[in-house]
XYZ file of C-alpha atoms in Angstrom:
424
model
C 14.208 114.558 -42.031
C 14.574 117.220 -44.712
C 17.819 115.567 -45.877
C 15.973 112.267 -46.201
C 13.244 113.945 -48.230
C 15.866 115.499 -50.514
C 17.567 112.124 -51.030
C 14.227 110.523 -51.856
C 13.405 113.299 -54.302
C 16.752 112.895 -56.056
C 16.328 109.115 -56.157
C 12.876 109.443 -57.671
C 14.102 111.939 -60.245
C 16.996 109.691 -61.225
C 14.675 106.699 -61.536
C 12.064 108.326 -63.750
C 14.052 110.962 -65.654
C 10.822 112.277 -67.155
C 10.643 115.806 -68.442
C 9.054 118.415 -66.204
C 6.181 120.007 -68.118
C 4.704 123.158 -66.612
C 1.193 123.959 -67.704
C -0.978 127.120 -67.629
C -3.683 125.658 -65.373
C -4.977 129.061 -64.275
C -5.287 130.286 -67.857
C -7.110 127.104 -68.857
C -9.709 127.686 -66.152
C -9.982 131.300 -67.308
C -10.560 130.122 -70.876
C -13.303 127.772 -69.677
C -15.110 130.474 -67.706
C -14.755 133.045 -70.493
C -16.064 130.587 -73.109
C -19.041 129.617 -70.963
C -19.930 133.236 -70.195
C -19.628 134.399 -73.790
C -21.539 131.407 -75.168
C -24.249 131.952 -72.558
C -24.485 135.653 -73.366
C -24.722 135.079 -77.130
C -27.027 132.042 -76.988
C -29.995 132.550 -79.308
C -28.544 135.649 -80.939
C -27.880 136.101 -84.644
C -24.127 136.265 -84.094
C -23.686 132.924 -82.359
C -23.808 130.718 -85.471
C -21.008 132.529 -87.379
C -18.864 132.480 -84.230
C -19.482 128.774 -83.619
C -18.585 128.071 -87.257
C -15.073 129.230 -86.321
C -14.761 128.005 -82.728
C -16.126 124.499 -83.311
C -13.352 123.430 -85.745
C -10.749 125.051 -83.479
C -12.006 123.108 -80.449
C -12.274 119.878 -82.447
C -8.723 120.239 -83.776
C -7.333 120.843 -80.292
C -9.231 117.832 -78.934
C -7.827 115.582 -81.676
C -4.305 116.806 -80.946
C -4.884 115.862 -77.316
C -6.181 112.385 -78.150
C -3.411 111.455 -80.584
C -0.784 111.224 -77.815
C -2.767 108.945 -75.479
C -1.825 105.495 -76.810
C 1.977 105.960 -77.140
C 2.231 107.847 -73.845
C 0.170 105.271 -71.963
C 2.277 102.471 -73.435
C 5.546 104.111 -72.403
C 4.397 105.035 -68.897
C 2.933 101.588 -68.268
C 6.187 99.892 -69.197
C 8.192 102.270 -66.991
C 5.803 102.033 -64.051
C 5.377 98.274 -64.063
C 9.088 97.561 -64.514
C 9.776 99.828 -61.562
C 7.217 97.972 -59.430
C 8.609 94.587 -60.502
C 12.112 95.690 -59.588
C 10.830 97.049 -56.261
C 9.242 93.676 -55.486
C 12.703 92.138 -55.659
C 13.957 94.471 -52.928
C 12.751 92.184 -50.175
C 9.841 91.198 -47.963
C 9.081 94.762 -46.865
C 8.669 95.885 -50.469
C 6.391 92.946 -51.240
C 4.233 93.700 -48.208
C 4.010 97.314 -49.344
C 2.973 96.315 -52.866
C 0.323 93.985 -51.420
C -1.200 96.807 -49.378
C -1.039 99.107 -52.395
C -2.957 96.540 -54.454
C -5.628 96.297 -51.735
C -6.050 100.087 -51.616
C -6.221 100.480 -55.404
C -8.805 97.699 -55.768
C -10.833 99.213 -52.935
C -10.827 102.586 -54.698
C -12.029 101.118 -57.972
C -14.854 99.225 -56.253
C -15.893 102.346 -54.333
C -16.579 104.293 -57.515
C -18.172 101.348 -59.336
C -20.693 100.731 -56.554
C -21.045 104.005 -54.646
C -21.020 106.604 -57.419
C -24.097 105.316 -59.327
C -26.027 105.317 -56.044
C -24.747 108.801 -55.214
C -25.849 110.094 -58.620
C -29.311 108.658 -58.093
C -29.624 110.378 -54.698
C -27.731 113.552 -55.637
C -28.301 113.859 -59.412
C -26.830 116.550 -61.655
C -28.977 119.623 -62.371
C -32.104 118.780 -64.327
C -30.889 120.692 -67.388
C -27.448 119.043 -67.334
C -28.246 116.011 -69.498
C -26.018 116.011 -72.528
C -24.203 119.257 -71.629
C -20.732 117.822 -71.335
C -21.355 115.470 -74.232
C -21.871 118.386 -76.615
C -18.375 117.974 -78.051
C -18.339 114.177 -78.243
C -18.450 111.711 -81.041
C -20.192 108.347 -80.811
C -19.207 106.142 -77.901
C -17.651 102.753 -78.461
C -19.836 99.719 -77.949
C -18.988 97.335 -75.113
C -19.266 93.689 -76.285
C -21.147 90.838 -74.660
C -19.393 88.533 -72.214
C -18.072 86.097 -74.827
C -16.784 88.830 -77.106
C -15.489 90.692 -74.046
C -13.307 87.760 -73.004
C -12.032 87.353 -76.564
C -11.260 91.070 -76.764
C -8.810 90.836 -73.851
C -6.142 89.632 -76.286
C -5.765 91.550 -79.536
C -4.606 89.463 -82.529
C -3.048 92.596 -84.016
C -1.653 95.101 -81.541
C -1.250 97.767 -84.243
C -4.899 97.428 -85.200
C -5.876 97.623 -81.528
C -3.915 100.859 -81.203
C -5.538 102.262 -84.345
C -8.976 101.457 -82.912
C -7.963 102.753 -79.431
C -9.012 99.420 -77.899
C -7.531 100.306 -74.539
C -8.259 97.152 -72.524
C -6.258 94.731 -74.730
C -3.582 97.411 -75.202
C -3.274 97.928 -71.456
C -3.040 94.205 -70.754
C -0.516 93.700 -73.552
C 1.857 96.387 -72.295
C 1.475 95.175 -68.710
C 2.578 91.670 -69.764
C 5.244 93.219 -72.005
C 6.699 95.077 -69.014
C 6.720 91.947 -66.854
C 8.565 90.086 -69.594
C 10.985 92.980 -70.063
C 12.270 92.797 -66.478
C 13.320 89.182 -67.085
C 15.639 90.102 -69.947
C 19.417 90.244 -69.434
C 20.480 93.507 -67.816
C 21.878 95.092 -70.983
C 18.802 94.383 -73.097
C 16.476 95.411 -70.266
C 18.213 98.746 -69.773
C 18.158 99.456 -73.516
C 14.416 98.840 -73.705
C 13.730 100.928 -70.597
C 15.756 103.793 -72.044
C 13.730 103.530 -75.268
C 10.393 103.751 -73.457
C 11.678 106.547 -71.249
C 12.657 108.508 -74.372
C 9.245 107.747 -75.916
C 7.488 108.967 -72.768
C 9.535 112.161 -72.697
C 8.792 112.831 -76.368
C 5.052 112.361 -75.864
C 5.141 114.489 -72.713
C 6.709 117.326 -74.674
C 4.057 117.044 -77.391
C 1.157 116.874 -74.964
C 2.720 119.759 -73.053
C 2.687 121.861 -76.226
C -0.933 120.888 -76.865
C -1.946 121.749 -73.308
C -0.236 125.122 -73.626
C -2.979 125.824 -76.177
C -5.615 124.577 -73.736
C -6.962 128.076 -72.929
C -7.815 128.551 -76.614
C -9.130 125.012 -77.166
C -11.185 124.960 -73.975
C -12.561 128.428 -74.735
C -13.716 127.235 -78.167
C -15.343 124.071 -76.804
C -16.939 125.891 -73.872
C -18.634 128.398 -76.165
C -20.465 125.597 -77.959
C -21.519 123.982 -74.684
C -22.807 127.237 -73.175
C -24.618 128.215 -76.380
C -26.518 124.939 -76.114
C -27.055 124.726 -72.353
C -26.798 128.273 -70.994
C -25.947 128.752 -67.328
C -26.612 125.099 -66.467
C -23.013 124.329 -67.443
C -21.714 126.153 -64.346
C -23.979 124.163 -62.011
C -23.008 120.915 -63.736
C -19.284 121.589 -63.348
C -19.728 122.433 -59.661
C -21.735 119.230 -59.167
C -19.065 117.251 -61.012
C -16.263 118.598 -58.794
C -18.142 117.723 -55.594
C -19.122 114.227 -56.722
C -15.666 113.238 -57.985
C -13.964 114.709 -54.907
C -16.364 112.689 -52.731
C -14.944 109.453 -54.150
C -11.431 110.585 -53.229
C -12.650 111.528 -49.754
C -14.087 108.035 -49.197
C -10.746 106.494 -50.187
C -8.939 108.876 -47.834
C -11.224 107.788 -44.979
C -10.214 104.244 -45.855
C -6.667 105.308 -44.993
C -7.734 106.050 -41.413
C -9.343 102.603 -41.191
C -6.219 100.965 -42.647
C -3.955 102.746 -40.144
C -6.280 101.687 -37.325
C -6.918 98.047 -38.279
C -3.628 97.105 -39.950
C -1.307 99.693 -38.422
C -2.671 99.677 -34.882
C -2.917 103.495 -34.814
C -5.848 105.133 -33.050
C -7.783 107.313 -35.588
C -7.534 110.403 -33.364
C -3.786 109.966 -33.034
C -3.466 109.386 -36.766
C -5.493 112.541 -37.459
C -3.280 114.694 -35.254
C -0.074 113.306 -36.747
C -1.296 113.676 -40.342
C -2.597 117.232 -40.146
C 0.746 118.994 -40.936
C 1.444 116.713 -43.909
C -2.097 117.178 -45.202
C -1.690 120.947 -44.888
C 1.462 120.792 -47.025
C -0.347 118.609 -49.574
C -3.257 121.046 -49.652
C -1.010 124.038 -50.297
C 1.443 122.443 -52.751
C -0.725 119.786 -54.489
C 2.423 117.672 -54.624
C 3.041 114.356 -52.878
C 6.773 114.747 -53.439
C 6.819 118.165 -51.770
C 4.890 116.622 -48.852
C 7.431 113.811 -48.353
C 9.444 115.483 -45.542
C 6.202 116.193 -43.650
C 5.084 112.585 -44.195
C 8.357 111.336 -42.705
C 7.759 113.512 -39.640
C 4.184 112.169 -39.355
C 5.479 108.589 -39.513
C 7.974 109.371 -36.767
C 5.207 110.783 -34.553
C 3.188 107.619 -35.122
C 6.062 105.473 -33.890
C 6.916 103.962 -37.278
C 10.471 102.671 -37.375
C 12.795 105.032 -39.223
C 14.124 102.278 -41.469
C 10.593 101.404 -42.620
C 9.514 105.005 -43.169
C 12.631 105.962 -45.119
C 12.175 102.961 -47.412
C 8.395 102.831 -47.869
C 7.432 106.505 -48.114
C 9.792 107.555 -50.952
C 8.852 104.409 -52.860
C 5.147 105.080 -52.262
C 5.532 108.610 -53.627
C 7.234 107.176 -56.713
C 4.778 104.385 -57.598
C 1.530 104.870 -55.638
C -1.470 107.102 -56.286
C -4.125 105.765 -53.959
C -7.000 107.943 -55.165
C -6.417 107.405 -58.895
C -8.672 104.383 -59.569
C -11.554 105.821 -57.545
C -11.465 109.370 -58.904
C -10.494 108.481 -62.479
C -13.246 105.887 -62.735
C -15.632 108.405 -61.164
C -14.941 110.861 -63.995
C -15.743 108.227 -66.622
C -18.936 107.158 -64.823
C -20.024 110.789 -64.450
C -19.509 111.493 -68.153
C -21.399 108.315 -69.017
C -24.278 109.484 -66.817
C -24.474 112.859 -68.550
C -24.080 111.369 -72.023
C -26.798 108.790 -71.409
C -24.441 105.806 -71.758
C -25.672 102.730 -69.905
C -22.826 101.059 -68.035
C -23.040 97.287 -67.763
C -21.185 95.170 -65.200
C -18.753 94.233 -67.980
C -18.030 97.848 -68.879
C -17.485 98.694 -65.203
C -15.190 95.679 -64.838
C -13.226 96.837 -67.873
C -13.002 100.332 -66.405
C -11.741 99.029 -63.056
C -9.140 96.816 -64.723
C -7.760 99.645 -66.845
C -7.923 102.105 -63.936
C -5.838 99.798 -61.743
C -3.130 99.267 -64.341
C -3.088 102.864 -65.589
C -2.636 104.180 -62.044
C 0.807 102.555 -62.017
C 1.965 104.561 -65.027
C 0.529 107.966 -64.177
C 2.480 108.830 -61.032
C 4.744 111.873 -60.908
C 2.979 113.620 -63.786
C 1.406 117.091 -63.674
C -2.299 116.965 -62.872
C -3.519 117.984 -66.335
C -1.362 115.431 -68.163
C -2.204 112.707 -65.648
C -5.903 113.511 -66.118
C -5.752 112.975 -69.881
C -3.442 109.944 -69.768
C -5.357 108.174 -66.986
C -9.006 108.846 -67.752
C -8.886 108.698 -71.556
C -8.040 104.952 -71.621
C -10.624 104.202 -68.919
C -13.382 105.988 -70.847
C -12.408 104.261 -74.087
C -12.399 100.846 -72.407
C -15.885 101.486 -70.977
C -17.385 102.776 -74.211
C -17.716 106.306 -72.815
C -17.094 109.337 -75.075
C -13.817 111.133 -74.358
C -14.755 114.550 -75.738
C -15.956 115.944 -72.375
C -12.514 115.363 -70.868
C -11.265 118.336 -72.880
C -13.536 120.583 -70.809
C -13.135 118.791 -67.501
C -9.348 119.098 -67.648
C -9.850 122.847 -67.106
C -11.279 122.273 -63.616
C -8.998 119.362 -62.672
C -6.938 121.694 -60.473
C -9.816 121.618 -57.944
C -10.370 117.829 -57.601
C -6.576 117.476 -57.729
C -6.433 118.992 -54.234
C -8.451 116.048 -52.938
C -6.265 113.649 -54.918
C -3.074 114.933 -53.317
C -4.402 115.027 -49.744
C -5.794 111.515 -50.147
C -2.558 110.190 -51.660
C -0.466 111.633 -48.835
C -2.808 110.183 -46.207
C -2.753 106.697 -47.751
C 1.035 106.788 -48.190
C 1.451 107.147 -44.428
C -1.369 104.691 -43.655
C 0.254 102.013 -45.834
C 3.579 102.723 -44.120
C 2.038 102.067 -40.685
C 0.533 98.804 -41.953
C 3.828 97.667 -43.460
C 5.724 98.554 -40.294
C 3.376 96.651 -38.024
C 3.268 93.515 -40.189
C 7.073 93.654 -40.467
C 7.356 93.715 -36.680
C 4.976 90.785 -36.399
């Protein structure tokens, strides 16, 4: 099984050929805590204003450097991800069944956050003093148009202007259609275009990696301003945020048990026992790829045919992040709640649409980069300010545990469903 996992890892690496960016996640969290503590300690003192006069421009500059890479990186990753899925669909009936189940899971995740999270926030609201805390570093939110203007906005007459205005919904749809058209080109032209977008993605990943290496300084500067305004409430708000967002991932993971039971014919208790070792690996490594050998063992224990498991699981690791729509949309809804942004059904629909498409392009990226690339476009499409993401990226390492465990669980659940429907 280990040999199979190694072959799958090499195949995935050869397919994506994206640079491996290592980020100082621990130092970023340290910068957040230090900034909050220092801002809290100096709040109301005579020294805080001169310090904020320095830290505020530093934090703003770092945030702008983070935002400037979003559009080109999203475009490149979408093209790569969707072309890979389109090519996978041509692999045969098993691949098409797998992609159908993936679509069901991703749509389910988006609907979970859109309907459940607002109710959860009404029952389990943030701390009373949390309103506006995480929006301290934001600019004005974009307006979401009415239904007529919303439909018209789906197609941008000028894609360059749409990129300049960060109109993420028409941009996302354009590059999704662009990728589908690309796979129909002759092989030579298709490969040239894919190589171009792969090079663009690698270039943007290097730039965003450099920016995130400065995250401890940028997050420290932003956190000081937040704590100076809100005091110790920032700590309670961040803890509340982590629990609420992780809860959305947990609901999606539970959906994996239902999927394995209803579609895969696997008793939930049996599925739980078989999945525990793979979930333990996911918990310790926070990597779906590192958990692949354990997932193959779990599939074997569940009676999944070896041919199905060795085809579906590596492909699922390469193109499938089951918790992404639910947890990414949850972040945007949470920020909107704190910033006082009213989300309409249209804005939620726009968020779900972008979340579904963006999840295809964000696989196999480090958690911090995936956080920025995935949630930034969703927030922009929903008219939610993106400034708070610069602070929330510092604690992403904690919700990312839930993301990985949920992804690993759904990878195996989808494999059981594909195997059973293939037998039938």
